[in-house]
PDB file of C-alpha atoms in Angstrom:
ATOM      1  CA  MET A   1      27.648  26.387 -45.540  1.00 79.00           C
ATOM      2  CA  ILE A   2      24.592  26.703 -43.307  1.00 84.00           C
ATOM      3  CA  ARG A   3      21.131  26.049 -44.697  1.00 85.00           C
ATOM      4  CA  ALA A   4      17.862  26.953 -43.006  1.00 84.00           C
ATOM      5  CA  SER A   5      14.228  26.856 -44.030  1.00 84.00           C
ATOM      6  CA  ILE A   6      11.724  29.270 -42.556  1.00 82.00           C
ATOM      7  CA  LEU A   7       7.999  28.734 -42.973  1.00 81.00           C
ATOM      8  CA  ILE A   8       5.693  31.640 -42.186  1.00 78.00           C
ATOM      9  CA  LYS A   9       2.053  30.671 -41.795  1.00 77.00           C
ATOM     10  CA  GLY A  10      -0.963  32.907 -41.617  1.00 76.00           C
ATOM     11  CA  LYS A  11      -3.062  35.257 -43.642  1.00 75.00           C
ATOM     12  CA  VAL A  12      -0.782  37.593 -45.558  1.00 69.00           C
ATOM     13  CA  GLN A  13      -2.443  40.981 -45.652  1.00 76.00           C
ATOM     14  CA  MET A  14       0.476  43.071 -46.810  1.00 69.00           C
ATOM     15  CA  VAL A  15       0.669  43.618 -50.558  1.00 79.00           C
ATOM     16  CA  GLY A  16       4.287  43.296 -51.586  1.00 82.00           C
ATOM     17  CA  PHE A  17       5.184  40.682 -48.961  1.00 80.00           C
ATOM     18  CA  ARG A  18       7.521  38.820 -51.329  1.00 80.00           C
ATOM     19  CA  THR A  19       9.331  42.067 -52.159  1.00 85.00           C
ATOM     20  CA  PHE A  20       9.653  42.795 -48.436  1.00 85.00           C
ATOM     21  CA  ILE A  21      11.207  39.355 -47.841  1.00 82.00           C
ATOM     22  CA  LYS A  22      13.570  39.795 -50.812  1.00 85.00           C
ATOM     23  CA  ASN A  23      14.784  43.165 -49.559  1.00 90.00           C
ATOM     24  CA  ALA A  24      15.233  41.864 -46.009  1.00 88.00           C
ATOM     25  CA  ALA A  25      17.245  38.856 -47.239  1.00 87.00           C
ATOM     26  CA  ASP A  26      19.340  41.032 -49.557  1.00 90.00           C
ATOM     27  CA  SER A  27      20.209  43.383 -46.687  1.00 94.00           C
ATOM     28  CA  PHE A  28      21.772  40.422 -44.822  1.00 89.00           C
ATOM     29  CA  GLY A  29      23.434  38.954 -47.922  1.00 88.00           C
ATOM     30  CA  LEU A  30      21.152  35.889 -47.873  1.00 85.00           C
ATOM     31  CA  LYS A  31      19.775  33.877 -50.760  1.00 82.00           C
ATOM     32  CA  ARG A  32      16.030  33.395 -50.670  1.00 76.00           C
ATOM     33  CA  THR A  33      12.936  31.936 -52.227  1.00 76.00           C
ATOM     34  CA  CYS A  34       9.395  32.853 -51.413  1.00 73.00           C
ATOM     35  CA  ARG A  35       6.416  30.709 -52.385  1.00 75.00           C
ATOM     36  CA  GLU A  36       2.702  30.588 -51.751  1.00 75.00           C
ATOM     37  CA  PHE A  37       1.212  27.298 -50.678  1.00 75.00           C
ATOM     38  CA  PRO A  38      -2.475  26.591 -51.297  1.00 75.00           C
ATOM     39  CA  GLY A  39      -4.318  26.665 -48.118  1.00 63.00           C
TER      40      GLY A  39
END
């Protein structure tokens, strides 16, 4: 099993970003989590 963490930093301007990430991960058969960090 391979595990990777990806951190995307910046101002998210696209409404529905988490849904976009979910759909992208699903299309590759990946498991995912998406969180907001205070900043």
